[in-house]
Amino acid sequence: MYQQQLDSYFRQHQDELISSIVRLCQIPSFREDPLPGKPYGEGPAAALAEALKLAEELGFPTRNYENYVGTADLGGGPAQLDILAHLDVVPPGEGWTVTEPFEPKIIDGRIYGRGTADDKGPAVCALMAMKAVKDLNIPLSRRCRLILGCDEECGSSDIHYYYQKEREAPMTFSPDADFPVINTEKASLHSPFFAKFPETETLPRILSVDCGVKVNVIPGTAEAVVERLSLEEASEYADPVARRTGVSFRIAVEGNKTRITAKGVPGHAAFPHSANNALTALLELLASMPFAHCPGFDRVQAVSAMFPHGDWAGKAAGIAMEDFSGPLTISLNMFRYTPTSLEGVYDCRASLCATDENLRNVLMDRFSQAGIEMKDEPINPGHHVPEDSPFIKTLLKCYEQYSGKPGACMAIGGGTYVHHLKNGVAFGCADPEVDNHMHGADEFAVISQLVMSAKIFAQAIIELCQ
């Protein structure tokens, strides 16, 4: 029911959908320093103001929650469905070739620009889905609310603020991931570790290791400086490690110091198999070299033994596990070393069966045995909505109806906007078989996918809120 009406509606309103996305994607809305009344800076506040203006032009009552989030409502009954999207974007970055990041451009059925796929395009799809239901005079007995956040990319403090003021709807979906439905998100643990020790000046020795920019980014580059190790000696140890790991090493001698730079492949910590960690390869190399025995070198060897190159499953650390949510993954992504200290941070995406006993305590004990202290932080619990719930069954039915593809639930290692919502799932907008270059240069959305998504969302609103 309603498919013919929605097909016809979006044939007539496709240009309006695309022009609205262009309108929002022209605004640079990455987070900057806060300003009075603008907790995330000028850009996110400007994007929110424009989005709420658009919603009002389409006939929806709106509210601005102090520039943390904004809302647009469809229907006047009790709350039933929240659609949670975001207007902030990652910084533009370099390497754009098709257009400038904030100058949206349509080429060959795609719309290019920062935010077209993540997440302004999907946000507009949800808004236009609400407009379709309203314009077609389809009666609803319960309310659908579109929530437009401004801080998804930097921690989701916007949603924390909103839910201090408002209750969760009985059902929530976020169009900020892939179709069909993501109903399971792994637990996580990102605990810093550190150690201090007396300096030993016996040579050869490690002077420094420096690697990592963000805990959830697998490093593509890592660097160490060592003392009194010749180019020939360093190369003798580096060559077999390079062959074994696929990470290359550049070695340069500067007086009595030797700089070793490891080059791997960066990636997201949720997908360690798609990267090649420069840090763990560098630590493997250093641990194999003939440095003088000292407390610092002992600890470097211990860290390398806990995080051997290519061990994403945590086998060496004693924490490997797997359940229906998938296998645990762990990657060492940040590390600093001096002759008197070291510190680092790992990123662990744990199966839902993870507990203090089989994960956190095991890691703390392993570090402690090596003379390293791990900060005692709680596991961030996983998230799961049963796939046999009427909510998820309805979403999958709507997806199948318009896509013609079988619907199924998925589990991921990353966390979405709904991770802490009791009955929240990620639902669209992306096709998992299409690389939209999210967070990268030349980000794009496929126009036909956007239109289909708007239809799916409209059907879901009808079925859930009538």
Tab-separated table of C-alpha atoms in Angstrom:
chain	number	residue	atom	x	y	z
A	1	MET	CA	0.000	0.000	0.000
A	2	TYR	CA	1.138	3.553	-0.867
A	3	GLN	CA	4.004	2.449	-3.099
A	4	GLN	CA	2.462	3.803	-6.284
A	5	GLN	CA	1.717	7.100	-4.589
A	6	LEU	CA	5.241	7.408	-3.208
A	7	ASP	CA	6.832	6.427	-6.525
A	8	SER	CA	4.823	9.130	-8.270
A	9	TYR	CA	5.513	11.692	-5.560
A	10	PHE	CA	9.271	11.343	-5.714
A	11	ARG	CA	9.345	11.371	-9.497
A	12	GLN	CA	7.796	14.825	-9.212
A	13	HIS	CA	9.911	15.987	-6.261
A	14	GLN	CA	13.344	14.529	-7.023
A	15	ASP	CA	14.721	17.919	-8.048
A	16	GLU	CA	13.482	19.413	-4.774
A	17	LEU	CA	15.226	16.655	-2.840
A	18	ILE	CA	18.529	17.255	-4.621
A	19	SER	CA	18.369	21.051	-4.430
A	20	SER	CA	17.740	20.833	-0.679
A	21	ILE	CA	20.821	18.637	-0.234
A	22	VAL	CA	22.886	21.105	-2.255
A	23	ARG	CA	21.564	23.930	-0.107
A	24	LEU	CA	22.802	22.317	3.108
A	25	CYS	CA	26.061	20.935	1.703
A	26	GLN	CA	27.226	24.427	0.728
A	27	ILE	CA	27.666	25.212	4.436
A	28	PRO	CA	31.027	24.174	5.999
A	29	SER	CA	29.764	22.612	9.217
A	30	PHE	CA	32.740	20.864	10.777
A	31	ARG	CA	33.194	21.443	14.490
A	32	GLU	CA	35.287	24.421	15.599
A	33	ASP	CA	35.871	26.279	18.850
A	34	PRO	CA	32.659	27.152	20.684
A	35	LEU	CA	31.164	30.620	20.448
A	36	PRO	CA	28.500	32.218	22.661
A	37	GLY	CA	25.293	30.309	21.993
A	38	LYS	CA	27.059	28.106	19.430
A	39	PRO	CA	28.610	25.135	21.243
A	40	TYR	CA	30.248	23.724	18.102
A	41	GLY	CA	31.204	26.947	16.389
A	42	GLU	CA	29.756	28.914	13.510
A	43	GLY	CA	29.459	26.213	10.853
A	44	PRO	CA	27.261	23.658	12.636
A	45	ALA	CA	25.001	26.435	13.951
A	46	ALA	CA	24.611	27.848	10.442
A	47	ALA	CA	23.776	24.425	9.007
A	48	LEU	CA	21.202	23.826	11.727
A	49	ALA	CA	19.587	27.218	11.139
A	50	GLU	CA	19.334	26.500	7.409
A	51	ALA	CA	17.944	22.998	7.946
A	52	LEU	CA	15.277	24.264	10.335
A	53	LYS	CA	14.412	27.019	7.886
A	54	LEU	CA	13.995	24.385	5.182
A	55	ALA	CA	11.777	22.289	7.462
A	56	GLU	CA	9.594	25.308	8.223
A	57	GLU	CA	9.288	26.086	4.516
A	58	LEU	CA	8.023	22.523	4.057
A	59	GLY	CA	5.375	23.101	6.712
A	60	PHE	CA	6.805	21.424	9.810
A	61	PRO	CA	6.902	22.847	13.352
A	62	THR	CA	10.515	23.048	14.508
A	63	ARG	CA	12.536	23.678	17.636
A	64	ASN	CA	16.161	24.624	18.153
A	65	TYR	CA	17.727	23.139	21.295
A	66	GLU	CA	20.346	25.838	21.884
A	67	ASN	CA	22.235	24.892	18.694
A	68	TYR	CA	22.981	21.400	19.989
A	69	VAL	CA	20.195	19.813	17.952
A	70	GLY	CA	17.041	20.857	16.154
A	71	THR	CA	13.791	18.990	15.568
A	72	ALA	CA	10.970	18.878	13.025
A	73	ASP	CA	7.713	17.073	13.830
A	74	LEU	CA	5.160	15.216	11.728
A	75	GLY	CA	1.866	14.256	13.356
A	76	GLY	CA	0.404	15.400	16.627
A	77	GLY	CA	-0.141	12.189	18.558
A	78	PRO	CA	2.088	10.564	21.161
A	79	ALA	CA	5.743	10.074	20.280
A	80	GLN	CA	6.384	6.900	18.295
A	81	LEU	CA	9.373	7.281	15.975
A	82	ASP	CA	12.522	9.396	16.126
A	83	ILE	CA	14.762	9.677	13.067
A	84	LEU	CA	18.220	10.714	14.184
A	85	ALA	CA	20.489	12.369	11.591
A	86	HIS	CA	23.341	14.868	11.804
A	87	LEU	CA	24.405	18.051	10.055
A	88	ASP	CA	28.031	18.281	11.190
A	89	VAL	CA	30.712	16.934	8.871
A	90	VAL	CA	34.370	16.012	9.077
A	91	PRO	CA	36.836	18.672	7.897
A	92	PRO	CA	37.218	18.979	4.121
A	93	GLY	CA	40.648	17.367	3.887
A	94	GLU	CA	42.851	17.306	0.794
A	95	GLY	CA	42.842	15.552	-2.542
A	96	TRP	CA	39.475	16.630	-3.948
A	97	THR	CA	39.393	16.339	-7.744
A	98	VAL	CA	35.740	16.450	-8.844
A	99	THR	CA	34.726	19.636	-7.046
A	100	GLU	CA	35.579	21.703	-4.006
A	101	PRO	CA	34.330	20.171	-0.727
A	102	PHE	CA	31.552	22.716	-0.158
A	103	GLU	CA	30.595	23.305	-3.783
A	104	PRO	CA	28.214	20.390	-4.455
A	105	LYS	CA	28.298	19.136	-8.017
A	106	ILE	CA	26.091	16.649	-9.889
A	107	ILE	CA	27.866	14.341	-12.342
A	108	ASP	CA	26.655	11.077	-13.890
A	109	GLY	CA	23.875	10.413	-11.399
A	110	ARG	CA	25.977	11.312	-8.363
A	111	ILE	CA	26.075	14.372	-6.152
A	112	TYR	CA	29.581	15.195	-4.912
A	113	GLY	CA	30.485	17.260	-1.866
A	114	ARG	CA	31.255	16.991	1.815
A	115	GLY	CA	28.154	15.776	3.649
A	116	THR	CA	26.280	14.451	0.623
A	117	ALA	CA	26.554	10.907	1.991
A	118	ASP	CA	27.439	11.638	5.624
A	119	ASP	CA	24.918	12.807	6.697
A	120	LYS	CA	23.177	15.803	5.151
A	121	GLY	CA	21.956	13.826	2.144
A	122	PRO	CA	20.273	11.173	4.324
A	123	ALA	CA	18.900	13.873	6.651
A	124	VAL	CA	17.177	15.552	3.723
A	125	CYS	CA	15.852	12.166	2.562
A	126	ALA	CA	14.190	11.747	5.954
A	127	LEU	CA	12.771	15.279	5.832
A	128	MET	CA	11.400	14.762	2.322
A	129	ALA	CA	9.926	11.424	3.392
A	130	MET	CA	8.001	13.271	6.102
A	131	LYS	CA	6.889	15.848	3.524
A	132	ALA	CA	5.630	13.094	1.219
A	133	VAL	CA	3.502	11.602	3.988
A	134	LYS	CA	2.142	15.053	4.828
A	135	ASP	CA	1.465	16.125	1.226
A	136	LEU	CA	-0.268	12.834	0.391
A	137	ASN	CA	-2.566	13.358	3.390
A	138	ILE	CA	-1.755	9.948	4.826
A	139	PRO	CA	-3.191	9.930	8.357
A	140	LEU	CA	-0.899	9.210	11.302
A	141	SER	CA	-2.044	8.552	14.854
A	142	ARG	CA	1.417	8.951	16.384
A	143	ARG	CA	4.254	11.415	16.009
A	144	CYS	CA	7.402	11.104	13.925
A	145	ARG	CA	10.238	13.456	14.846
A	146	LEU	CA	13.344	14.215	12.831
A	147	ILE	CA	16.234	15.079	15.159
A	148	LEU	CA	19.105	16.960	13.529
A	149	GLY	CA	22.302	16.853	15.561
A	150	CYS	CA	25.475	18.915	15.288
A	151	ASP	CA	28.206	16.819	16.960
A	152	GLU	CA	28.025	13.239	15.706
A	153	GLU	CA	31.548	13.325	14.280
A	154	CYS	CA	33.181	14.434	17.538
A	155	GLY	CA	31.521	12.434	20.280
A	156	SER	CA	27.731	12.959	20.087
A	157	SER	CA	27.532	15.388	22.997
A	158	ASP	CA	24.618	16.940	21.106
A	159	ILE	CA	22.445	13.869	21.597
A	160	HIS	CA	23.469	13.561	25.234
A	161	TYR	CA	22.249	17.136	25.684
A	162	TYR	CA	18.969	16.426	23.873
A	163	TYR	CA	18.117	13.311	25.873
A	164	GLN	CA	18.678	15.164	29.111
A	165	LYS	CA	15.671	17.246	28.067
A	166	GLU	CA	13.522	14.784	26.101
A	167	ARG	CA	12.574	11.132	26.429
A	168	GLU	CA	13.476	8.556	23.817
A	169	ALA	CA	10.731	7.642	21.423
A	170	PRO	CA	9.633	3.989	21.533
A	171	MET	CA	11.542	3.481	18.275
A	172	THR	CA	14.524	5.263	16.709
A	173	PHE	CA	16.459	4.789	13.526
A	174	SER	CA	19.439	6.705	12.199
A	175	PRO	CA	20.050	7.006	8.431
A	176	ASP	CA	23.786	7.325	9.022
A	177	ALA	CA	25.101	3.930	7.981
A	178	ASP	CA	24.211	1.147	5.545
A	179	PHE	CA	21.088	-0.678	4.526
A	180	PRO	CA	19.487	-3.055	5.395
A	181	VAL	CA	19.519	-2.734	9.240
A	182	ILE	CA	22.384	-2.558	11.730
A	183	ASN	CA	20.932	-3.862	14.978
A	184	THR	CA	24.128	-4.927	16.743
A	185	GLU	CA	27.136	-2.798	17.667
A	186	LYS	CA	30.069	-4.268	19.527
A	187	ALA	CA	31.313	-3.247	22.942
A	188	SER	CA	34.495	-1.168	23.062
A	189	LEU	CA	37.477	-0.462	25.263
A	190	HIS	CA	40.077	2.230	24.580
A	191	SER	CA	42.275	2.280	27.653
A	192	PRO	CA	45.549	4.241	27.855
A	193	PHE	CA	48.596	2.521	29.338
A	194	PHE	CA	51.832	4.014	30.622
A	195	ALA	CA	55.084	3.321	32.443
A	196	LYS	CA	58.043	5.204	33.885
A	197	PHE	CA	61.500	3.768	34.394
A	198	PRO	CA	65.082	4.905	35.050
A	199	GLU	CA	67.120	5.998	32.056
A	200	THR	CA	69.896	3.685	30.909
A	201	GLU	CA	72.615	5.237	28.756
A	202	THR	CA	74.213	1.960	27.696
A	203	LEU	CA	74.341	1.759	23.902
A	204	PRO	CA	72.810	0.923	21.525
A	205	ARG	CA	69.434	2.130	22.765
A	206	ILE	CA	66.056	3.466	21.661
A	207	LEU	CA	65.750	7.225	22.063
A	208	SER	CA	62.182	7.727	20.911
A	209	VAL	CA	59.135	6.225	19.257
A	210	ASP	CA	56.378	8.497	18.012
A	211	CYS	CA	53.176	7.302	16.382
A	212	GLY	CA	49.453	7.926	16.179
A	213	VAL	CA	47.020	10.805	15.869
A	214	LYS	CA	43.703	9.318	17.005
A	215	VAL	CA	42.757	6.219	18.931
A	216	ASN	CA	40.395	4.880	16.264
A	217	VAL	CA	42.802	5.383	13.336
A	218	ILE	CA	45.221	2.580	12.520
A	219	PRO	CA	48.492	4.409	11.805
A	220	GLY	CA	50.041	4.319	8.362
A	221	THR	CA	53.281	5.928	9.583
A	222	ALA	CA	55.440	5.389	12.672
A	223	GLU	CA	58.905	6.679	13.531
A	224	ALA	CA	61.688	5.739	15.903
A	225	VAL	CA	65.091	7.235	16.632
A	226	VAL	CA	67.791	4.920	17.943
A	227	GLU	CA	71.357	5.585	19.065
A	228	ARG	CA	74.562	3.863	17.934
A	229	LEU	CA	73.119	1.488	15.388
A	230	SER	CA	74.621	1.649	11.902
A	231	LEU	CA	72.679	1.766	8.636
A	232	GLU	CA	73.937	-1.701	7.769
A	233	GLU	CA	72.901	-3.161	11.140
A	234	ALA	CA	69.478	-1.535	11.019
A	235	SER	CA	68.880	-2.715	7.448
A	236	GLU	CA	69.897	-6.259	8.346
A	237	TYR	CA	67.062	-6.440	10.864
A	238	ALA	CA	64.562	-4.326	8.913
A	239	ASP	CA	64.586	-6.275	5.645
A	240	PRO	CA	63.102	-9.541	6.994
A	241	VAL	CA	60.480	-7.650	9.031
A	242	ALA	CA	59.486	-5.693	5.936
A	243	ARG	CA	59.080	-8.915	3.946
A	244	ARG	CA	57.060	-10.516	6.737
A	245	THR	CA	54.740	-7.583	7.439
A	246	GLY	CA	54.479	-5.747	4.132
A	247	VAL	CA	55.435	-2.502	5.924
A	248	SER	CA	58.382	-0.636	4.404
A	249	PHE	CA	61.168	0.982	6.438
A	250	ARG	CA	63.177	4.061	5.528
A	251	ILE	CA	66.434	4.303	7.462
A	252	ALA	CA	68.523	7.456	7.712
A	253	VAL	CA	71.683	7.969	9.764
A	254	GLU	CA	72.183	11.371	11.386
A	255	GLY	CA	75.512	11.376	13.250
A	256	ASN	CA	75.326	8.680	15.906
A	257	LYS	CA	71.528	8.548	15.629
A	258	THR	CA	69.490	6.480	13.207
A	259	ARG	CA	65.943	7.418	12.236
A	260	ILE	CA	63.627	4.582	11.202
A	261	THR	CA	60.352	5.469	9.503
A	262	ALA	CA	57.755	2.759	8.947
A	263	LYS	CA	55.195	3.112	6.161
A	264	GLY	CA	52.092	0.963	6.207
A	265	VAL	CA	48.453	1.528	5.224
A	266	PRO	CA	46.190	3.617	7.478
A	267	GLY	CA	42.619	2.612	8.192
A	268	HIS	CA	39.686	2.675	10.579
A	269	ALA	CA	40.085	0.648	13.748
A	270	ALA	CA	36.734	-1.045	13.149
A	271	PHE	CA	38.239	-2.692	10.053
A	272	PRO	CA	41.824	-3.620	10.965
A	273	HIS	CA	42.021	-6.246	8.219
A	274	SER	CA	41.838	-3.469	5.610
A	275	ALA	CA	44.885	-1.616	6.988
A	276	ASN	CA	48.543	-2.432	7.621
A	277	ASN	CA	49.614	-1.102	10.991
A	278	ALA	CA	52.945	0.737	10.755
A	279	LEU	CA	53.257	0.921	14.547
A	280	THR	CA	53.084	-2.793	15.320
A	281	ALA	CA	55.540	-3.504	12.495
A	282	LEU	CA	57.959	-0.902	13.865
A	283	LEU	CA	57.694	-2.318	17.390
A	284	GLU	CA	58.327	-5.800	16.019
A	285	LEU	CA	61.469	-4.482	14.341
A	286	LEU	CA	62.697	-2.676	17.449
A	287	ALA	CA	61.989	-5.686	19.669
A	288	SER	CA	64.203	-7.812	17.402
A	289	MET	CA	67.181	-5.452	17.404
A	290	PRO	CA	70.291	-5.875	19.598
A	291	PHE	CA	69.704	-3.026	22.021
A	292	ALA	CA	71.319	-3.030	25.436
A	293	HIS	CA	69.236	-4.610	28.162
A	294	CYS	CA	67.331	-1.955	30.121
A	295	PRO	CA	63.857	-1.470	31.682
A	296	GLY	CA	62.634	0.605	28.765
A	297	PHE	CA	63.633	-1.939	26.137
A	298	ASP	CA	62.072	-4.741	28.201
A	299	ARG	CA	58.768	-2.900	28.122
A	300	VAL	CA	58.944	-2.234	24.380
A	301	GLN	CA	59.434	-5.954	23.838
A	302	ALA	CA	56.479	-6.692	26.146
A	303	VAL	CA	54.179	-4.317	24.265
A	304	SER	CA	55.235	-5.845	20.957
A	305	ALA	CA	54.551	-9.324	22.331
A	306	MET	CA	51.051	-8.280	23.399
A	307	PHE	CA	50.299	-6.636	20.043
A	308	PRO	CA	52.215	-8.635	17.423
A	309	HIS	CA	51.810	-7.411	13.880
A	310	GLY	CA	48.721	-8.836	12.173
A	311	ASP	CA	47.099	-10.140	15.368
A	312	TRP	CA	43.767	-8.274	15.176
A	313	ALA	CA	41.975	-10.959	17.191
A	314	GLY	CA	43.837	-10.397	20.472
A	315	LYS	CA	45.192	-13.956	20.596
A	316	ALA	CA	48.600	-12.937	21.936
A	317	ALA	CA	46.967	-10.781	24.617
A	318	GLY	CA	44.729	-13.654	25.689
A	319	ILE	CA	41.436	-11.943	24.870
A	320	ALA	CA	40.293	-13.572	21.610
A	321	MET	CA	36.538	-14.205	21.605
A	322	GLU	CA	33.576	-14.382	19.232
A	323	ASP	CA	29.793	-14.583	19.350
A	324	PHE	CA	26.875	-13.673	17.067
A	325	SER	CA	28.122	-10.063	17.013
A	326	GLY	CA	31.368	-11.202	15.402
A	327	PRO	CA	34.954	-11.646	16.574
A	328	LEU	CA	36.755	-9.235	18.875
A	329	THR	CA	39.224	-6.935	17.142
A	330	ILE	CA	42.022	-4.914	18.726
A	331	SER	CA	44.649	-2.582	17.306
A	332	LEU	CA	47.476	-0.611	18.912
A	333	ASN	CA	47.150	2.822	17.332
A	334	MET	CA	49.033	5.351	19.477
A	335	PHE	CA	52.435	5.009	21.154
A	336	ARG	CA	55.115	7.305	22.540
A	337	TYR	CA	58.475	6.304	24.019
A	338	THR	CA	61.320	8.204	25.662
A	339	PRO	CA	64.333	6.856	27.600
A	340	THR	CA	62.325	7.280	30.823
A	341	SER	CA	58.686	6.624	29.869
A	342	LEU	CA	56.202	5.130	27.458
A	343	GLU	CA	52.503	5.583	26.844
A	344	GLY	CA	50.018	4.226	24.369
A	345	VAL	CA	46.365	3.587	23.581
A	346	TYR	CA	44.714	0.613	21.903
A	347	ASP	CA	41.296	0.355	20.260
A	348	CYS	CA	39.317	-2.782	21.077
A	349	ARG	CA	35.956	-3.613	19.467
A	350	ALA	CA	34.703	-6.501	21.589
A	351	SER	CA	32.044	-9.117	21.040
A	352	LEU	CA	28.905	-8.696	23.142
A	353	CYS	CA	30.081	-11.524	25.392
A	354	ALA	CA	32.957	-9.336	26.650
A	355	THR	CA	33.136	-8.782	30.420
A	356	ASP	CA	35.575	-7.310	32.895
A	357	GLU	CA	36.769	-10.831	33.639
A	358	ASN	CA	37.497	-11.953	30.083
A	359	LEU	CA	38.663	-8.630	28.638
A	360	ARG	CA	39.592	-5.684	30.834
A	361	ASN	CA	41.078	-7.648	33.723
A	362	VAL	CA	43.068	-9.870	31.369
A	363	LEU	CA	44.656	-6.847	29.688
A	364	MET	CA	45.368	-5.139	33.010
A	365	ASP	CA	47.087	-8.263	34.312
A	366	ARG	CA	49.204	-8.669	31.159
A	367	PHE	CA	50.343	-5.055	31.306
A	368	SER	CA	51.019	-5.289	35.037
A	369	GLN	CA	53.242	-8.341	34.559
A	370	ALA	CA	55.358	-6.229	32.191
A	371	GLY	CA	55.634	-3.317	34.622
A	372	ILE	CA	53.096	-1.210	32.705
A	373	GLU	CA	49.963	0.331	34.187
A	374	MET	CA	46.680	0.367	32.271
A	375	LYS	CA	44.122	2.987	33.197
A	376	ASP	CA	41.141	1.365	34.869
A	377	GLU	CA	38.275	2.352	32.601
A	378	PRO	CA	34.933	0.600	32.114
A	379	ILE	CA	33.998	-1.293	28.980
A	380	ASN	CA	31.609	0.684	26.814
A	381	PRO	CA	28.731	-1.818	26.571
A	382	GLY	CA	27.624	-3.195	23.252
A	383	HIS	CA	24.230	-2.526	21.728
A	384	HIS	CA	21.669	-4.987	20.407
A	385	VAL	CA	18.037	-4.803	19.361
A	386	PRO	CA	16.468	-8.242	18.759
A	387	GLU	CA	15.922	-8.864	15.067
A	388	ASP	CA	12.541	-10.486	15.680
A	389	SER	CA	11.098	-7.250	17.106
A	390	PRO	CA	8.124	-5.789	15.198
A	391	PHE	CA	10.147	-2.599	14.696
A	392	ILE	CA	12.994	-4.294	12.843
A	393	LYS	CA	10.658	-6.575	10.917
A	394	THR	CA	8.845	-3.487	9.644
A	395	LEU	CA	12.050	-1.739	8.590
A	396	LEU	CA	13.275	-4.814	6.735
A	397	LYS	CA	9.925	-5.211	4.983
A	398	CYS	CA	10.047	-1.580	3.805
A	399	TYR	CA	13.614	-2.021	2.574
A	400	GLU	CA	12.747	-5.171	0.643
A	401	GLN	CA	9.646	-3.562	-0.855
A	402	TYR	CA	11.542	-0.720	-2.534
A	403	SER	CA	15.008	-2.188	-3.060
A	404	GLY	CA	13.977	-5.596	-4.339
A	405	LYS	CA	16.801	-7.085	-2.258
A	406	PRO	CA	16.545	-9.422	0.735
A	407	GLY	CA	16.702	-7.672	4.078
A	408	ALA	CA	18.866	-8.866	6.945
A	409	CYS	CA	20.311	-7.567	10.177
A	410	MET	CA	24.007	-6.773	10.490
A	411	ALA	CA	26.529	-6.394	13.300
A	412	ILE	CA	29.372	-3.858	13.164
A	413	GLY	CA	32.449	-2.985	15.160
A	414	GLY	CA	31.836	0.749	14.982
A	415	GLY	CA	29.365	2.744	17.008
A	416	THR	CA	26.514	4.725	15.483
A	417	TYR	CA	24.371	7.604	16.689
A	418	VAL	CA	21.931	5.157	18.332
A	419	HIS	CA	24.483	3.141	20.305
A	420	HIS	CA	23.077	4.213	23.663
A	421	LEU	CA	19.378	4.228	22.729
A	422	LYS	CA	17.374	1.266	23.999
A	423	ASN	CA	15.432	0.605	20.799
A	424	GLY	CA	17.640	2.342	18.225
A	425	VAL	CA	19.069	0.917	15.005
A	426	ALA	CA	20.956	2.248	12.002
A	427	PHE	CA	18.863	2.089	8.823
A	428	GLY	CA	20.410	3.320	5.552
A	429	CYS	CA	21.146	5.413	3.678
A	430	ALA	CA	24.174	3.893	1.956
A	431	ASP	CA	24.426	0.821	-0.218
A	432	PRO	CA	27.144	-1.315	1.441
A	433	GLU	CA	28.430	-2.308	-2.009
A	434	VAL	CA	29.200	1.320	-2.946
A	435	ASP	CA	32.238	3.178	-1.601
A	436	ASN	CA	30.919	6.718	-1.063
A	437	HIS	CA	34.353	8.021	0.052
A	438	MET	CA	32.873	9.019	3.398
A	439	HIS	CA	35.378	11.133	5.359
A	440	GLY	CA	37.607	11.183	2.279
A	441	ALA	CA	38.096	13.294	-0.806
A	442	ASP	CA	35.353	13.321	-3.456
A	443	GLU	CA	32.622	12.148	-1.091
A	444	PHE	CA	29.454	11.452	-3.074
A	445	ALA	CA	25.938	10.048	-2.877
A	446	VAL	CA	24.160	8.181	-5.663
A	447	ILE	CA	20.992	10.098	-6.528
A	448	SER	CA	18.907	7.001	-7.267
A	449	GLN	CA	19.923	5.603	-3.855
A	450	LEU	CA	18.845	8.832	-2.158
A	451	VAL	CA	15.463	8.765	-3.869
A	452	MET	CA	14.917	5.108	-2.991
A	453	SER	CA	15.905	5.848	0.607
A	454	ALA	CA	13.346	8.636	0.859
A	455	LYS	CA	10.635	6.233	-0.309
A	456	ILE	CA	11.747	3.578	2.188
A	457	PHE	CA	11.710	6.112	5.010
A	458	ALA	CA	8.257	7.370	4.032
A	459	GLN	CA	6.875	3.833	3.991
A	460	ALA	CA	8.468	3.115	7.368
A	461	ILE	CA	6.952	6.294	8.866
A	462	ILE	CA	3.523	5.260	7.613
A	463	GLU	CA	3.720	1.696	8.866
A	464	LEU	CA	5.138	2.601	12.259
A	465	CYS	CA	3.083	5.706	13.020
A	466	GLN	CA	-0.406	4.984	11.647
